[in-house]
Structure formats: C-alpha cells, structure tokens
JSON list of C-alpha atoms in Angstrom, two decimals:
[
{"chain": "W", "resi": 1, "resn": "MET", "atom": "CA", "xyz": [83.58, 103.23, 99.19]},
{"chain": "W", "resi": 2, "resn": "GLN", "atom": "CA", "xyz": [84.47, 106.30, 101.12]},
{"chain": "W", "resi": 3, "resn": "THR", "atom": "CA", "xyz": [81.71, 105.77, 103.69]},
{"chain": "W", "resi": 4, "resn": "GLY", "atom": "CA", "xyz": [82.84, 102.09, 104.15]},
{"chain": "W", "resi": 5, "resn": "VAL", "atom": "CA", "xyz": [86.43, 103.11, 104.69]},
{"chain": "W", "resi": 6, "resn": "GLN", "atom": "CA", "xyz": [85.33, 105.87, 107.17]},
{"chain": "W", "resi": 7, "resn": "LEU", "atom": "CA", "xyz": [83.17, 103.42, 109.13]},
{"chain": "W", "resi": 8, "resn": "LEU", "atom": "CA", "xyz": [85.96, 100.83, 109.28]},
{"chain": "W", "resi": 9, "resn": "THR", "atom": "CA", "xyz": [88.44, 103.46, 110.57]},
{"chain": "W", "resi": 10, "resn": "GLY", "atom": "CA", "xyz": [86.03, 104.71, 113.09]},
{"chain": "W", "resi": 11, "resn": "PHE", "atom": "CA", "xyz": [85.38, 101.21, 114.32]},
{"chain": "W", "resi": 12, "resn": "LEU", "atom": "CA", "xyz": [89.06, 100.50, 114.64]},
{"chain": "W", "resi": 13, "resn": "LEU", "atom": "CA", "xyz": [89.70, 103.68, 116.54]},
{"chain": "W", "resi": 14, "resn": "THR", "atom": "CA", "xyz": [87.11, 102.70, 119.24]},
{"chain": "W", "resi": 15, "resn": "LEU", "atom": "CA", "xyz": [88.60, 99.21, 119.82]},
{"chain": "W", "resi": 16, "resn": "PRO", "atom": "CA", "xyz": [91.16, 100.18, 122.48]},
{"chain": "W", "resi": 17, "resn": "PHE", "atom": "CA", "xyz": [88.39, 101.74, 124.60]},
{"chain": "W", "resi": 18, "resn": "GLN", "atom": "CA", "xyz": [86.51, 98.29, 124.69]},
{"chain": "W", "resi": 19, "resn": "GLN", "atom": "CA", "xyz": [86.96, 96.05, 127.77]},
{"chain": "W", "resi": 20, "resn": "ARG", "atom": "CA", "xyz": [88.11, 92.99, 125.80]},
{"chain": "W", "resi": 21, "resn": "PHE", "atom": "CA", "xyz": [90.88, 94.83, 123.92]},
{"chain": "W", "resi": 22, "resn": "THR", "atom": "CA", "xyz": [93.30, 93.95, 126.61]},
{"chain": "W", "resi": 23, "resn": "MET", "atom": "CA", "xyz": [92.84, 90.29, 125.72]},
{"chain": "W", "resi": 24, "resn": "LEU", "atom": "CA", "xyz": [94.87, 90.90, 122.55]},
{"chain": "W", "resi": 25, "resn": "GLY", "atom": "CA", "xyz": [98.43, 89.72, 122.87]},
{"chain": "W", "resi": 26, "resn": "GLN", "atom": "CA", "xyz": [101.33, 91.99, 122.08]},
{"chain": "W", "resi": 27, "resn": "LYS", "atom": "CA", "xyz": [101.70, 90.55, 118.49]},
{"chain": "W", "resi": 28, "resn": "MET", "atom": "CA", "xyz": [97.99, 91.22, 117.81]},
{"chain": "W", "resi": 29, "resn": "GLN", "atom": "CA", "xyz": [98.38, 94.73, 119.25]},
{"chain": "W", "resi": 30, "resn": "VAL", "atom": "CA", "xyz": [101.05, 95.29, 116.63]},
{"chain": "W", "resi": 31, "resn": "VAL", "atom": "CA", "xyz": [98.79, 93.95, 113.99]},
{"chain": "W", "resi": 32, "resn": "TYR", "atom": "CA", "xyz": [96.03, 96.26, 115.34]},
{"chain": "W", "resi": 33, "resn": "LEU", "atom": "CA", "xyz": [98.33, 99.45, 115.12]},
{"chain": "W", "resi": 34, "resn": "ALA", "atom": "CA", "xyz": [99.38, 98.54, 111.60]},
{"chain": "W", "resi": 35, "resn": "THR", "atom": "CA", "xyz": [95.73, 97.96, 110.74]},
{"chain": "W", "resi": 36, "resn": "VAL", "atom": "CA", "xyz": [94.62, 101.31, 112.19]},
{"chain": "W", "resi": 37, "resn": "SER", "atom": "CA", "xyz": [97.46, 103.06, 110.33]},
{"chain": "W", "resi": 38, "resn": "ALA", "atom": "CA", "xyz": [96.52, 101.38, 106.99]},
{"chain": "W", "resi": 39, "resn": "ALA", "atom": "CA", "xyz": [92.81, 102.41, 107.58]},
{"chain": "W", "resi": 40, "resn": "VAL", "atom": "CA", "xyz": [93.64, 106.01, 108.48]},
{"chain": "W", "resi": 41, "resn": "LEU", "atom": "CA", "xyz": [95.94, 106.42, 105.56]},
{"chain": "W", "resi": 42, "resn": "SER", "atom": "CA", "xyz": [93.42, 104.77, 103.26]},
{"chain": "W", "resi": 43, "resn": "THR", "atom": "CA", "xyz": [90.68, 107.19, 104.40]},
{"chain": "W", "resi": 44, "resn": "ALA", "atom": "CA", "xyz": [93.00, 110.11, 103.74]},
{"chain": "W", "resi": 45, "resn": "LEU", "atom": "CA", "xyz": [94.01, 108.86, 100.28]},
{"chain": "W", "resi": 46, "resn": "LEU", "atom": "CA", "xyz": [90.51, 107.89, 99.22]},
{"chain": "W", "resi": 47, "resn": "ILE", "atom": "CA", "xyz": [89.03, 111.32, 100.35]},
{"chain": "W", "resi": 48, "resn": "ALA", "atom": "CA", "xyz": [91.91, 113.45, 99.14]},
{"chain": "W", "resi": 49, "resn": "PRO", "atom": "CA", "xyz": [90.64, 113.81, 95.46]},
{"chain": "W", "resi": 50, "resn": "VAL", "atom": "CA", "xyz": [87.66, 115.67, 96.84]},
{"chain": "W", "resi": 51, "resn": "GLY", "atom": "CA", "xyz": [89.78, 118.37, 98.46]},
{"chain": "W", "resi": 52, "resn": "MET", "atom": "CA", "xyz": [92.02, 118.46, 95.42]},
{"chain": "W", "resi": 53, "resn": "HIS", "atom": "CA", "xyz": [89.07, 118.98, 93.14]},
{"chain": "W", "resi": 54, "resn": "ARG", "atom": "CA", "xyz": [87.78, 121.85, 95.40]},
{"chain": "W", "resi": 55, "resn": "LEU", "atom": "CA", "xyz": [91.24, 123.54, 95.26]},
{"chain": "W", "resi": 56, "resn": "LEU", "atom": "CA", "xyz": [91.81, 123.02, 91.53]},
{"chain": "W", "resi": 57, "resn": "PHE", "atom": "CA", "xyz": [88.23, 123.73, 90.30]},
{"chain": "W", "resi": 58, "resn": "ARG", "atom": "CA", "xyz": [88.21, 126.06, 87.28]},
{"chain": "W", "resi": 59, "resn": "ARG", "atom": "CA", "xyz": [91.97, 126.33, 87.17]},
{"chain": "W", "resi": 60, "resn": "HIS", "atom": "CA", "xyz": [92.30, 124.20, 84.00]},
{"chain": "W", "resi": 61, "resn": "ARG", "atom": "CA", "xyz": [94.29, 121.41, 85.78]},
{"chain": "W", "resi": 62, "resn": "LEU", "atom": "CA", "xyz": [92.18, 118.46, 84.89]},
{"chain": "W", "resi": 63, "resn": "GLU", "atom": "CA", "xyz": [94.97, 116.24, 83.74]},
{"chain": "W", "resi": 64, "resn": "THR", "atom": "CA", "xyz": [96.88, 116.94, 86.99]},
{"chain": "W", "resi": 65, "resn": "LEU", "atom": "CA", "xyz": [93.83, 116.24, 88.99]},
{"chain": "W", "resi": 66, "resn": "VAL", "atom": "CA", "xyz": [92.91, 113.02, 87.20]},
{"chain": "W", "resi": 67, "resn": "THR", "atom": "CA", "xyz": [96.49, 111.75, 87.54]},
{"chain": "W", "resi": 68, "resn": "ALA", "atom": "CA", "xyz": [96.69, 112.67, 91.28]},
{"chain": "W", "resi": 69, "resn": "ALA", "atom": "CA", "xyz": [93.21, 111.13, 91.98]},
{"chain": "W", "resi": 70, "resn": "HIS", "atom": "CA", "xyz": [94.21, 107.96, 90.17]},
{"chain": "W", "resi": 71, "resn": "ARG", "atom": "CA", "xyz": [97.34, 107.53, 92.35]},
{"chain": "W", "resi": 72, "resn": "CYS", "atom": "CA", "xyz": [95.46, 108.32, 95.54]},
{"chain": "W", "resi": 73, "resn": "ALA", "atom": "CA", "xyz": [92.76, 105.72, 94.66]},
{"chain": "W", "resi": 74, "resn": "PHE", "atom": "CA", "xyz": [95.31, 103.03, 93.86]},
{"chain": "W", "resi": 75, "resn": "ALA", "atom": "CA", "xyz": [97.34, 103.67, 97.14]},
{"chain": "W", "resi": 76, "resn": "GLY", "atom": "CA", "xyz": [94.07, 103.95, 99.07]},
{"chain": "W", "resi": 77, "resn": "LEU", "atom": "CA", "xyz": [92.69, 100.72, 97.77]},
{"chain": "W", "resi": 78, "resn": "LEU", "atom": "CA", "xyz": [96.01, 99.04, 98.58]},
{"chain": "W", "resi": 79, "resn": "LEU", "atom": "CA", "xyz": [95.84, 100.21, 102.09]},
{"chain": "W", "resi": 80, "resn": "LEU", "atom": "CA", "xyz": [92.19, 99.41, 102.45]},
{"chain": "W", "resi": 81, "resn": "GLY", "atom": "CA", "xyz": [93.07, 95.79, 101.42]},
{"chain": "W", "resi": 82, "resn": "VAL", "atom": "CA", "xyz": [95.74, 95.76, 104.14]},
{"chain": "W", "resi": 83, "resn": "ALA", "atom": "CA", "xyz": [93.34, 97.21, 106.83]},
{"chain": "W", "resi": 84, "resn": "VAL", "atom": "CA", "xyz": [90.53, 94.72, 105.96]},
{"chain": "W", "resi": 85, "resn": "THR", "atom": "CA", "xyz": [93.16, 91.81, 106.07]},
{"chain": "W", "resi": 86, "resn": "GLY", "atom": "CA", "xyz": [94.48, 93.00, 109.41]},
{"chain": "W", "resi": 87, "resn": "MET", "atom": "CA", "xyz": [91.01, 93.18, 110.81]},
{"chain": "W", "resi": 88, "resn": "THR", "atom": "CA", "xyz": [90.40, 89.66, 109.54]},
{"chain": "W", "resi": 89, "resn": "VAL", "atom": "CA", "xyz": [93.56, 88.45, 111.26]},
{"chain": "W", "resi": 90, "resn": "ILE", "atom": "CA", "xyz": [92.62, 90.12, 114.57]},
{"chain": "W", "resi": 91, "resn": "ILE", "atom": "CA", "xyz": [89.04, 88.84, 114.57]},
{"chain": "W", "resi": 92, "resn": "PHE", "atom": "CA", "xyz": [90.00, 85.22, 113.60]},
{"chain": "W", "resi": 93, "resn": "ASP", "atom": "CA", "xyz": [92.74, 85.36, 116.32]},
{"chain": "W", "resi": 94, "resn": "ALA", "atom": "CA", "xyz": [90.29, 86.37, 118.95]},
{"chain": "W", "resi": 95, "resn": "VAL", "atom": "CA", "xyz": [87.69, 83.78, 117.93]},
{"chain": "W", "resi": 96, "resn": "ALA", "atom": "CA", "xyz": [89.59, 80.72, 116.59]},
{"chain": "W", "resi": 97, "resn": "GLY", "atom": "CA", "xyz": [93.33, 81.29, 117.48]},
{"chain": "W", "resi": 98, "resn": "LEU", "atom": "CA", "xyz": [96.53, 82.16, 115.78]},
{"chain": "W", "resi": 99, "resn": "THR", "atom": "CA", "xyz": [96.65, 79.44, 113.18]},
{"chain": "W", "resi": 100, "resn": "ALA", "atom": "CA", "xyz": [93.15, 80.32, 111.95]},
{"chain": "W", "resi": 101, "resn": "ALA", "atom": "CA", "xyz": [94.12, 83.94, 111.97]},
{"chain": "W", "resi": 102, "resn": "LEU", "atom": "CA", "xyz": [97.07, 83.34, 109.79]},
{"chain": "W", "resi": 103, "resn": "ILE", "atom": "CA", "xyz": [95.12, 81.16, 107.28]},
{"chain": "W", "resi": 104, "resn": "ALA", "atom": "CA", "xyz": [92.30, 83.77, 107.13]},
{"chain": "W", "resi": 105, "resn": "GLY", "atom": "CA", "xyz": [94.90, 86.53, 106.55]},
{"chain": "W", "resi": 106, "resn": "VAL", "atom": "CA", "xyz": [96.55, 84.81, 103.71]},
{"chain": "W", "resi": 107, "resn": "ALA", "atom": "CA", "xyz": [93.09, 84.04, 102.24]},
{"chain": "W", "resi": 108, "resn": "ALA", "atom": "CA", "xyz": [92.18, 87.66, 102.47]},
{"chain": "W", "resi": 109, "resn": "LEU", "atom": "CA", "xyz": [95.33, 88.76, 100.87]},
{"chain": "W", "resi": 110, "resn": "VAL", "atom": "CA", "xyz": [94.82, 86.23, 98.10]},
{"chain": "W", "resi": 111, "resn": "LEU", "atom": "CA", "xyz": [91.22, 87.39, 97.60]},
{"chain": "W", "resi": 112, "resn": "PHE", "atom": "CA", "xyz": [92.19, 91.01, 97.30]},
{"chain": "W", "resi": 113, "resn": "ALA", "atom": "CA", "xyz": [95.20, 90.33, 95.07]},
{"chain": "W", "resi": 114, "resn": "SER", "atom": "CA", "xyz": [92.91, 88.19, 92.76]},
{"chain": "W", "resi": 115, "resn": "PHE", "atom": "CA", "xyz": [90.09, 90.60, 92.45]},
{"chain": "W", "resi": 116, "resn": "TRP", "atom": "CA", "xyz": [91.86, 93.93, 92.68]},
{"chain": "W", "resi": 117, "resn": "VAL", "atom": "CA", "xyz": [95.14, 93.19, 90.77]},
{"chain": "W", "resi": 118, "resn": "ALA", "atom": "CA", "xyz": [95.08, 89.82, 88.90]},
{"chain": "W", "resi": 119, "resn": "LEU", "atom": "CA", "xyz": [91.54, 90.17, 87.37]},
{"chain": "W", "resi": 120, "resn": "PRO", "atom": "CA", "xyz": [91.89, 93.79, 86.14]},
{"chain": "W", "resi": 121, "resn": "LEU", "atom": "CA", "xyz": [95.18, 93.05, 84.60]},
{"chain": "W", "resi": 122, "resn": "ALA", "atom": "CA", "xyz": [93.78, 90.04, 82.90]},
{"chain": "W", "resi": 123, "resn": "LEU", "atom": "CA", "xyz": [90.67, 92.07, 81.71]},
{"chain": "W", "resi": 124, "resn": "ARG", "atom": "CA", "xyz": [93.09, 94.84, 80.46]},
{"chain": "W", "resi": 125, "resn": "ARG", "atom": "CA", "xyz": [94.93, 92.26, 78.25]},
{"chain": "W", "resi": 126, "resn": "THR", "atom": "CA", "xyz": [91.70, 91.21, 76.63]},
{"chain": "W", "resi": 127, "resn": "ASP", "atom": "CA", "xyz": [90.24, 94.67, 75.97]},
{"chain": "W", "resi": 128, "resn": "PRO", "atom": "CA", "xyz": [90.16, 95.62, 72.19]}
]
C-alpha cells in the first residue's frame, strides 16, 4: 500500500508541470490542491509507523507503537480515499465534464465507505 500511495502522490505532484494542466478550471484546481494535500498527508501517515518503530525499537513501548500505528493507518486510509476520490473527480471532469465528475466522485466515496467502513463494521459484529 505504501508504494501505491507514494506513486499516487508523485504523480499528483507532477501534474502542474504538464501542458494540459492549465485546462483545469479554478474549481478543479481547488479539487486538485485538496487531492494533493490528502495524498501527501496520507503518505506521511502510512509511512510514519516505520519511523516510529525505528525510534521505539527495544524500548519496551510496543503498546504505544501499536496504538499510534493503528491511528496513523486509519487516518492514512481515510486520506487515501479522499485523494483517490479527488483524482477520480479531476479525471472524469477532464474527460466527460462536471456532471460525470460529480457522479464518479460520489460513486468513489460510496465504494470506499462500503468496503473500508461498512463491511469491516458488519464483519466485526458477526465475529465470534
């Protein structure tokens, strides 16, 4: 997952330097900036447990590390969903227009909410 988030972030960081980036309207540029912000934060949060582990290694802080890593992963996944949704909106806007972009964005949010929140909560209720 870390590699995928890093690739997404790297891709997003190169977009303003592409010739066609100027085709984005002001609203989509705002969506782009929010998407880049979410991707950068997601990258930082999903990689943070590696650094924490290095600093806390052999210091008998396993519970602290696990709790912090869990929180970072949860927040990182949330922001990854926001970033991928934002990219979906930008791409659909460029290819098919604003209406298609909004529909695709809502569909992406529903997809992430279903698989990353609703399904795990449902499975948690059925676990023995």
